mmCIF file of N, CA and C in Angstrom:
data_model
loop_
_atom_site.group_PDB
_atom_site.id
_atom_site.type_symbol
_atom_site.label_atom_id
_atom_site.label_comp_id
_atom_site.label_asym_id
_atom_site.label_seq_id
_atom_site.Cartn_x
_atom_site.Cartn_y
_atom_site.Cartn_z
ATOM 1 N N CYS A 1 12.358 -5.187 -0.557
ATOM 2 C CA CYS A 1 12.082 -4.604 -1.853
ATOM 3 C C CYS A 1 13.193 -3.596 -2.177
ATOM 4 N N VAL A 2 13.732 -3.685 -3.332
ATOM 5 C CA VAL A 2 14.848 -2.824 -3.729
ATOM 6 C C VAL A 2 14.395 -1.373 -3.829
ATOM 7 N N ALA A 3 13.175 -1.130 -4.307
ATOM 8 C CA ALA A 3 12.676 0.243 -4.423
ATOM 9 C C ALA A 3 12.582 0.897 -3.051
ATOM 10 N N ALA A 4 12.081 0.169 -2.076
ATOM 11 C CA ALA A 4 11.976 0.705 -0.712
ATOM 12 C C ALA A 4 13.367 0.984 -0.142
ATOM 13 N N LEU A 5 14.320 0.141 -0.453
ATOM 14 C CA LEU A 5 15.692 0.353 0.008
ATOM 15 C C LEU A 5 16.272 1.627 -0.602
ATOM 16 N N GLU A 6 15.996 1.866 -1.856
ATOM 17 C CA GLU A 6 16.471 3.080 -2.518
ATOM 18 C C GLU A 6 15.895 4.323 -1.841
ATOM 19 N N ILE A 7 14.618 4.291 -1.528
ATOM 20 C CA ILE A 7 13.974 5.413 -0.847
ATOM 21 C C ILE A 7 14.562 5.579 0.559
ATOM 22 N N ALA A 8 14.780 4.468 1.259
ATOM 23 C CA ALA A 8 15.364 4.529 2.607
ATOM 24 C C ALA A 8 16.751 5.166 2.551
ATOM 25 N N ARG A 9 17.519 4.850 1.527
ATOM 26 C CA ARG A 9 18.849 5.464 1.375
ATOM 27 C C ARG A 9 18.743 6.970 1.142
ATOM 28 N N LYS A 10 17.789 7.377 0.299
ATOM 29 C CA LYS A 10 17.588 8.800 0.041
ATOM 30 C C LYS A 10 17.193 9.527 1.324
ATOM 31 N N LEU A 11 16.277 8.934 2.073
ATOM 32 C CA LEU A 11 15.831 9.566 3.321
ATOM 33 C C LEU A 11 16.974 9.673 4.317
ATOM 34 N N SER A 12 17.776 8.615 4.428
ATOM 35 C CA SER A 12 18.903 8.614 5.367
ATOM 36 C C SER A 12 19.973 9.621 4.965
ATOM 37 N N ALA A 13 20.149 9.812 3.667
ATOM 38 C CA ALA A 13 21.150 10.773 3.200
ATOM 39 C C ALA A 13 20.745 12.204 3.568
ATOM 40 N N LYS A 14 19.448 12.481 3.511
ATOM 41 C CA LYS A 14 18.956 13.811 3.873
ATOM 42 C C LYS A 14 19.010 14.032 5.382
ATOM 43 N N ASP A 15 18.598 12.998 6.127
ATOM 44 C CA ASP A 15 18.541 13.109 7.584
ATOM 45 C C ASP A 15 18.732 11.717 8.177
ATOM 46 N N PRO A 16 19.853 11.461 8.850
ATOM 47 C CA PRO A 16 20.112 10.127 9.408
ATOM 48 C C PRO A 16 19.010 9.643 10.366
ATOM 49 N N ARG A 17 18.310 10.580 10.987
ATOM 50 C CA ARG A 17 17.223 10.176 11.892
ATOM 51 C C ARG A 17 15.986 9.709 11.136
ATOM 52 N N ALA A 18 15.931 9.954 9.833
ATOM 53 C CA ALA A 18 14.774 9.569 9.027
ATOM 54 C C ALA A 18 14.869 8.132 8.528
ATOM 55 N N GLU A 19 15.948 7.452 8.890
ATOM 56 C CA GLU A 19 16.103 6.062 8.436
ATOM 57 C C GLU A 19 14.954 5.216 8.970
ATOM 58 N N PRO A 20 14.287 4.465 8.091
ATOM 59 C CA PRO A 20 13.170 3.637 8.537
ATOM 60 C C PRO A 20 13.628 2.538 9.484
ATOM 61 N N LEU A 21 12.740 2.150 10.374
ATOM 62 C CA LEU A 21 13.013 1.054 11.301
ATOM 63 C C LEU A 21 12.928 -0.273 10.550
ATOM 64 N N VAL A 22 13.466 -1.321 11.143
ATOM 65 C CA VAL A 22 13.394 -2.657 10.554
ATOM 66 C C VAL A 22 11.921 -3.034 10.408
ATOM 67 N N ARG A 23 11.563 -3.560 9.248
ATOM 68 C CA ARG A 23 10.206 -3.996 8.893
ATOM 69 C C ARG A 23 9.201 -2.849 8.759
ATOM 70 N N GLU A 24 9.668 -1.618 8.790
ATOM 71 C CA GLU A 24 8.777 -0.483 8.583
ATOM 72 C C GLU A 24 8.490 -0.343 7.086
ATOM 73 N N ARG A 25 7.248 -0.104 6.752
ATOM 74 C CA ARG A 25 6.891 0.095 5.345
ATOM 75 C C ARG A 25 7.428 1.432 4.865
ATOM 76 N N VAL A 26 7.965 1.432 3.669
ATOM 77 C CA VAL A 26 8.513 2.646 3.072
ATOM 78 C C VAL A 26 7.691 2.945 1.817
ATOM 79 N N PRO A 27 6.877 3.997 1.859
ATOM 80 C CA PRO A 27 6.046 4.295 0.686
ATOM 81 C C PRO A 27 6.883 4.834 -0.475
ATOM 82 N N TYR A 28 6.488 4.454 -1.684
ATOM 83 C CA TYR A 28 7.155 4.948 -2.891
ATOM 84 C C TYR A 28 6.199 4.837 -4.063
ATOM 85 N N VAL A 29 6.499 5.557 -5.126
ATOM 86 C CA VAL A 29 5.749 5.467 -6.373
ATOM 87 C C VAL A 29 6.736 5.268 -7.510
ATOM 88 N N ILE A 30 6.226 4.709 -8.594
ATOM 89 C CA ILE A 30 7.031 4.519 -9.807
ATOM 90 C C ILE A 30 6.522 5.531 -10.827
ATOM 91 N N VAL A 31 7.437 6.332 -11.358
ATOM 92 C CA VAL A 31 7.070 7.375 -12.314
ATOM 93 C C VAL A 31 7.537 6.993 -13.711
ATOM 94 N N CYS A 32 7.018 7.695 -14.702
ATOM 95 C CA CYS A 32 7.464 7.492 -16.084
ATOM 96 C C CYS A 32 8.854 8.068 -16.252
ATOM 97 N N GLY A 33 9.600 7.480 -17.160
ATOM 98 C CA GLY A 33 10.953 7.951 -17.430
ATOM 99 C C GLY A 33 11.318 7.754 -18.880
ATOM 100 N N GLU A 34 12.569 7.952 -19.148
ATOM 101 C CA GLU A 34 13.084 7.771 -20.506
ATOM 102 C C GLU A 34 12.994 6.298 -20.902
ATOM 103 N N PRO A 35 12.881 6.026 -22.202
ATOM 104 C CA PRO A 35 12.893 4.626 -22.640
ATOM 105 C C PRO A 35 14.167 3.927 -22.149
ATOM 106 N N ASN A 36 14.042 2.697 -21.774
ATOM 107 C CA ASN A 36 15.136 1.857 -21.279
ATOM 108 C C ASN A 36 15.677 2.303 -19.920
ATOM 109 N N SER A 37 14.923 3.120 -19.186
ATOM 110 C CA SER A 37 15.323 3.492 -17.829
ATOM 111 C C SER A 37 15.222 2.270 -16.931
ATOM 112 N N THR A 38 16.096 2.196 -15.952
ATOM 113 C CA THR A 38 15.980 1.110 -14.985
ATOM 114 C C THR A 38 14.834 1.436 -14.035
ATOM 115 N N LEU A 39 14.224 0.409 -13.512
ATOM 116 C CA LEU A 39 13.106 0.606 -12.603
ATOM 117 C C LEU A 39 13.537 1.406 -11.377
ATOM 118 N N ILE A 40 14.710 1.121 -10.864
ATOM 119 C CA ILE A 40 15.188 1.802 -9.661
ATOM 120 C C ILE A 40 15.343 3.307 -9.894
ATOM 121 N N SER A 41 15.623 3.712 -11.130
ATOM 122 C CA SER A 41 15.766 5.139 -11.417
ATOM 123 C C SER A 41 14.409 5.849 -11.488
ATOM 124 N N LEU A 42 13.336 5.089 -11.501
ATOM 125 C CA LEU A 42 11.992 5.659 -11.583
ATOM 126 C C LEU A 42 11.292 5.729 -10.232
ATOM 127 N N VAL A 43 11.975 5.349 -9.174
ATOM 128 C CA VAL A 43 11.392 5.328 -7.828
ATOM 129 C C VAL A 43 11.449 6.727 -7.223
ATOM 130 N N ARG A 44 10.320 7.177 -6.681
ATOM 131 C CA ARG A 44 10.247 8.475 -6.012
ATOM 132 C C ARG A 44 9.436 8.333 -4.724
ATOM 133 N N THR A 45 9.697 9.237 -3.786
ATOM 134 C CA THR A 45 8.858 9.271 -2.590
ATOM 135 C C THR A 45 7.526 9.907 -2.983
ATOM 136 N N PRO A 46 6.460 9.624 -2.263
ATOM 137 C CA PRO A 46 5.191 10.292 -2.561
ATOM 138 C C PRO A 46 5.316 11.815 -2.485
ATOM 139 N N GLU A 47 6.131 12.305 -1.557
ATOM 140 C CA GLU A 47 6.326 13.751 -1.443
ATOM 141 C C GLU A 47 6.983 14.329 -2.690
ATOM 142 N N GLU A 48 8.015 13.644 -3.200
ATOM 143 C CA GLU A 48 8.686 14.101 -4.425
ATOM 144 C C GLU A 48 7.686 14.146 -5.577
ATOM 145 N N PHE A 49 6.866 13.109 -5.668
ATOM 146 C CA PHE A 49 5.876 13.025 -6.746
ATOM 147 C C PHE A 49 4.884 14.181 -6.663
ATOM 148 N N LEU A 50 4.386 14.455 -5.468
ATOM 149 C CA LEU A 50 3.381 15.497 -5.303
ATOM 150 C C LEU A 50 3.951 16.909 -5.482
ATOM 151 N N GLU A 51 5.223 17.098 -5.154
ATOM 152 C CA GLU A 51 5.841 18.413 -5.246
ATOM 153 C C GLU A 51 6.249 18.787 -6.664
ATOM 154 N N SER A 52 6.401 17.808 -7.539
ATOM 155 C CA SER A 52 6.860 18.076 -8.898
ATOM 156 C C SER A 52 5.723 17.906 -9.902
ATOM 157 N N LYS A 53 5.594 18.876 -10.779
ATOM 158 C CA LYS A 53 4.588 18.781 -11.838
ATOM 159 C C LYS A 53 5.112 17.980 -13.031
ATOM 160 N N HIS A 54 6.389 17.615 -12.988
ATOM 161 C CA HIS A 54 7.003 16.923 -14.119
ATOM 162 C C HIS A 54 6.839 15.412 -14.050
ATOM 163 N N TYR A 55 6.524 14.882 -12.891
ATOM 164 C CA TYR A 55 6.391 13.432 -12.741
ATOM 165 C C TYR A 55 4.989 12.987 -13.106
ATOM 166 N N LYS A 56 4.918 11.820 -13.731
ATOM 167 C CA LYS A 56 3.648 11.192 -14.066
ATOM 168 C C LYS A 56 3.738 9.744 -13.624
ATOM 169 N N LEU A 57 2.703 9.245 -12.973
ATOM 170 C CA LEU A 57 2.719 7.848 -12.554
ATOM 171 C C LEU A 57 2.898 6.940 -13.766
ATOM 172 N N ASN A 58 3.646 5.884 -13.585
ATOM 173 C CA ASN A 58 3.878 4.916 -14.647
ATOM 174 C C ASN A 58 2.713 3.937 -14.661
ATOM 175 N N ALA A 59 1.679 4.287 -15.410
ATOM 176 C CA ALA A 59 0.454 3.494 -15.445
ATOM 177 C C ALA A 59 0.716 2.070 -15.925
ATOM 178 N N VAL A 60 1.578 1.904 -16.909
ATOM 179 C CA VAL A 60 1.865 0.561 -17.434
ATOM 180 C C VAL A 60 2.445 -0.317 -16.326
ATOM 181 N N TYR A 61 3.356 0.235 -15.543
ATOM 182 C CA TYR A 61 3.933 -0.535 -14.433
ATOM 183 C C TYR A 61 2.846 -0.975 -13.461
ATOM 184 N N TYR A 62 1.997 -0.040 -13.047
ATOM 185 C CA TYR A 62 0.964 -0.382 -12.069
ATOM 186 C C TYR A 62 -0.071 -1.351 -12.623
ATOM 187 N N ILE A 63 -0.419 -1.210 -13.891
ATOM 188 C CA ILE A 63 -1.362 -2.155 -14.494
ATOM 189 C C ILE A 63 -0.753 -3.550 -14.537
ATOM 190 N N LYS A 64 0.500 -3.629 -15.031
ATOM 191 C CA LYS A 64 1.152 -4.937 -15.199
ATOM 192 C C LYS A 64 1.519 -5.601 -13.873
ATOM 193 N N LYS A 65 1.927 -4.812 -12.878
ATOM 194 C CA LYS A 65 2.448 -5.390 -11.637
ATOM 195 C C LYS A 65 1.449 -5.415 -10.487
ATOM 196 N N GLN A 66 0.457 -4.526 -10.495
ATOM 197 C CA GLN A 66 -0.452 -4.442 -9.366
ATOM 198 C C GLN A 66 -1.880 -4.863 -9.692
ATOM 199 N N ILE A 67 -2.332 -4.607 -10.904
ATOM 200 C CA ILE A 67 -3.723 -4.884 -11.253
ATOM 201 C C ILE A 67 -3.893 -6.234 -11.935
ATOM 202 N N ILE A 68 -3.059 -6.518 -12.929
ATOM 203 C CA ILE A 68 -3.228 -7.759 -13.691
ATOM 204 C C ILE A 68 -3.021 -9.024 -12.844
ATOM 205 N N PRO A 69 -1.987 -9.120 -11.990
ATOM 206 C CA PRO A 69 -1.806 -10.373 -11.249
ATOM 207 C C PRO A 69 -3.020 -10.817 -10.412
ATOM 208 N N PRO A 70 -3.654 -9.943 -9.611
ATOM 209 C CA PRO A 70 -4.830 -10.431 -8.884
ATOM 210 C C PRO A 70 -6.020 -10.727 -9.806
ATOM 211 N N LEU A 71 -6.164 -9.939 -10.874
ATOM 212 C CA LEU A 71 -7.224 -10.241 -11.839
ATOM 213 C C LEU A 71 -6.983 -11.604 -12.486
ATOM 214 N N GLN A 72 -5.730 -11.900 -12.805
ATOM 215 C CA GLN A 72 -5.401 -13.190 -13.403
ATOM 216 C C GLN A 72 -5.717 -14.336 -12.456
ATOM 217 N N ARG A 73 -5.400 -14.152 -11.175
ATOM 218 C CA ARG A 73 -5.709 -15.207 -10.193
ATOM 219 C C ARG A 73 -7.211 -15.440 -10.100
ATOM 220 N N ALA A 74 -7.985 -14.364 -10.107
ATOM 221 C CA ALA A 74 -9.433 -14.506 -9.976
ATOM 222 C C ALA A 74 -10.082 -14.997 -11.272
ATOM 223 N N LEU A 75 -9.798 -14.329 -12.376
ATOM 224 C CA LEU A 75 -10.451 -14.663 -13.637
ATOM 225 C C LEU A 75 -9.831 -15.882 -14.313
ATOM 226 N N GLY A 76 -8.601 -16.224 -13.930
ATOM 227 C CA GLY A 76 -7.970 -17.426 -14.469
ATOM 228 C C GLY A 76 -8.749 -18.683 -14.100
ATOM 229 N N LEU A 77 -9.465 -18.636 -12.986
ATOM 230 C CA LEU A 77 -10.303 -19.772 -12.586
ATOM 231 C C LEU A 77 -11.407 -20.039 -13.601
ATOM 232 N N ALA A 78 -11.801 -18.994 -14.336
ATOM 233 C CA ALA A 78 -12.828 -19.127 -15.361
ATOM 234 C C ALA A 78 -12.210 -19.286 -16.748
ATOM 235 N N GLY A 79 -10.894 -19.451 -16.807
ATOM 236 C CA GLY A 79 -10.219 -19.667 -18.076
ATOM 237 C C GLY A 79 -9.840 -18.402 -18.824
ATOM 238 N N VAL A 80 -9.913 -17.264 -18.169
ATOM 239 C CA VAL A 80 -9.574 -15.991 -18.813
ATOM 240 C C VAL A 80 -8.081 -15.726 -18.659
ATOM 241 N N ASN A 81 -7.437 -15.368 -19.756
ATOM 242 C CA ASN A 81 -6.028 -14.980 -19.711
ATOM 243 C C ASN A 81 -5.971 -13.455 -19.747
ATOM 244 N N VAL A 82 -5.881 -12.835 -18.578
ATOM 245 C CA VAL A 82 -5.933 -11.381 -18.465
ATOM 246 C C VAL A 82 -4.736 -10.727 -19.144
ATOM 247 N N GLU A 83 -3.552 -11.301 -19.016
ATOM 248 C CA GLU A 83 -2.362 -10.719 -19.650
ATOM 249 C C GLU A 83 -2.514 -10.684 -21.164
ATOM 250 N N LEU A 84 -2.994 -11.767 -21.736
ATOM 251 C CA LEU A 84 -3.204 -11.813 -23.180
ATOM 252 C C LEU A 84 -4.253 -10.789 -23.593
ATOM 253 N N TRP A 85 -5.342 -10.701 -22.820
ATOM 254 C CA TRP A 85 -6.382 -9.719 -23.103
ATOM 255 C C TRP A 85 -5.806 -8.306 -23.064
ATOM 256 N N TYR A 86 -5.027 -7.978 -22.039
ATOM 257 C CA TYR A 86 -4.449 -6.638 -21.910
ATOM 258 C C TYR A 86 -3.505 -6.341 -23.075
ATOM 259 N N ASP A 87 -2.693 -7.311 -23.455
ATOM 260 C CA ASP A 87 -1.754 -7.101 -24.558
ATOM 261 C C ASP A 87 -2.476 -6.907 -25.887
ATOM 262 N N ASP A 88 -3.681 -7.497 -26.030
ATOM 263 C CA ASP A 88 -4.422 -7.414 -27.281
ATOM 264 C C ASP A 88 -5.242 -6.136 -27.435
ATOM 265 N N ILE A 89 -5.614 -5.486 -26.335
ATOM 266 C CA ILE A 89 -6.445 -4.293 -26.469
ATOM 267 C C ILE A 89 -5.587 -3.119 -26.940
ATOM 268 N N PRO A 90 -6.196 -2.181 -27.677
ATOM 269 C CA PRO A 90 -5.422 -1.016 -28.125
ATOM 270 C C PRO A 90 -5.066 -0.124 -26.930
ATOM 271 N N HIS A 91 -3.874 0.434 -26.966
ATOM 272 C CA HIS A 91 -3.401 1.299 -25.889
ATOM 273 C C HIS A 91 -3.165 2.698 -26.446
ATOM 274 N N VAL A 92 -3.686 3.693 -25.756
ATOM 275 C CA VAL A 92 -3.457 5.089 -26.104
ATOM 276 C C VAL A 92 -2.754 5.721 -24.932
ATOM 277 N N TYR A 93 -1.620 6.329 -25.183
ATOM 278 C CA TYR A 93 -0.836 6.976 -24.143
ATOM 279 C C TYR A 93 -0.879 8.470 -24.361
ATOM 280 N N ARG A 94 -1.095 9.204 -23.304
ATOM 281 C CA ARG A 94 -1.179 10.660 -23.388
ATOM 282 C C ARG A 94 -0.006 11.300 -22.682
ATOM 283 N N ARG A 95 0.501 12.354 -23.266
ATOM 284 C CA ARG A 95 1.534 13.153 -22.603
ATOM 285 C C ARG A 95 0.839 14.168 -21.725
ATOM 286 N N MET A 96 1.607 14.870 -20.920
ATOM 287 C CA MET A 96 1.033 15.835 -19.987
ATOM 288 C C MET A 96 0.203 16.895 -20.708
ATOM 289 N N GLY A 97 0.582 17.298 -21.900
ATOM 290 C CA GLY A 97 -0.154 18.317 -22.638
ATOM 291 C C GLY A 97 -1.391 17.787 -23.335
ATOM 292 N N GLY A 98 -1.625 16.476 -23.278
ATOM 293 C CA GLY A 98 -2.800 15.879 -23.886
ATOM 294 C C GLY A 98 -2.541 15.262 -25.247
ATOM 295 N N ALA A 99 -1.372 15.479 -25.831
ATOM 296 C CA ALA A 99 -1.068 14.905 -27.137
ATOM 297 C C ALA A 99 -0.773 13.424 -26.990
ATOM 298 N N ALA A 100 -1.170 12.654 -27.989
ATOM 299 C CA ALA A 100 -0.908 11.212 -27.953
ATOM 300 C C ALA A 100 0.587 10.959 -28.016
ATOM 301 N N ALA A 101 1.044 9.980 -27.288
ATOM 302 C CA ALA A 101 2.469 9.643 -27.231
ATOM 303 C C ALA A 101 2.665 8.198 -27.648
ATOM 304 N N GLN A 102 3.913 7.828 -27.845
ATOM 305 C CA GLN A 102 4.240 6.449 -28.162
ATOM 306 C C GLN A 102 4.061 5.596 -26.913
ATOM 307 N N PRO A 103 3.817 4.288 -27.101
ATOM 308 C CA PRO A 103 3.690 3.400 -25.925
ATOM 309 C C PRO A 103 4.914 3.490 -25.020
ATOM 310 N N GLN A 104 4.655 3.419 -23.703
ATOM 311 C CA GLN A 104 5.732 3.460 -22.725
ATOM 312 C C GLN A 104 6.445 2.122 -22.686
ATOM 313 N N PRO A 105 7.727 2.129 -22.331
ATOM 314 C CA PRO A 105 8.432 0.852 -22.211
ATOM 315 C C PRO A 105 7.867 0.067 -21.049
ATOM 316 N N GLN A 106 7.877 -1.246 -21.189
ATOM 317 C CA GLN A 106 7.354 -2.096 -20.143
ATOM 318 C C GLN A 106 8.511 -2.645 -19.343
ATOM 319 N N HIS A 107 8.474 -2.405 -18.039
ATOM 320 C CA HIS A 107 9.533 -2.865 -17.145
ATOM 321 C C HIS A 107 9.116 -4.189 -16.539
ATOM 322 N N ARG A 108 9.974 -5.163 -16.666
ATOM 323 C CA ARG A 108 9.655 -6.486 -16.108
ATOM 324 C C ARG A 108 10.609 -6.831 -15.035
#
């Protein structure tokens, strides 16, 4: 996974002994960023995410990449198109202060 490789590089740059072993899982999160940001630029370690009040999880990424695919596999057996359903429902995005924001860019 390219995101895990990016995190492994960051960890190794800070401390060469922190380099993950072969086949070791490297935890990471995807945060919100500027429109048209590359996915790799949105990768953070869980520690970075927890230490900063400025980062917000990229809910659209997690819904599209982690939640919808298994739902589609399960509900697709009954003829449900989960992606179409998700795209059709109204979306409200909130900024950290609670004010409504424009829809986030979708990373594919």
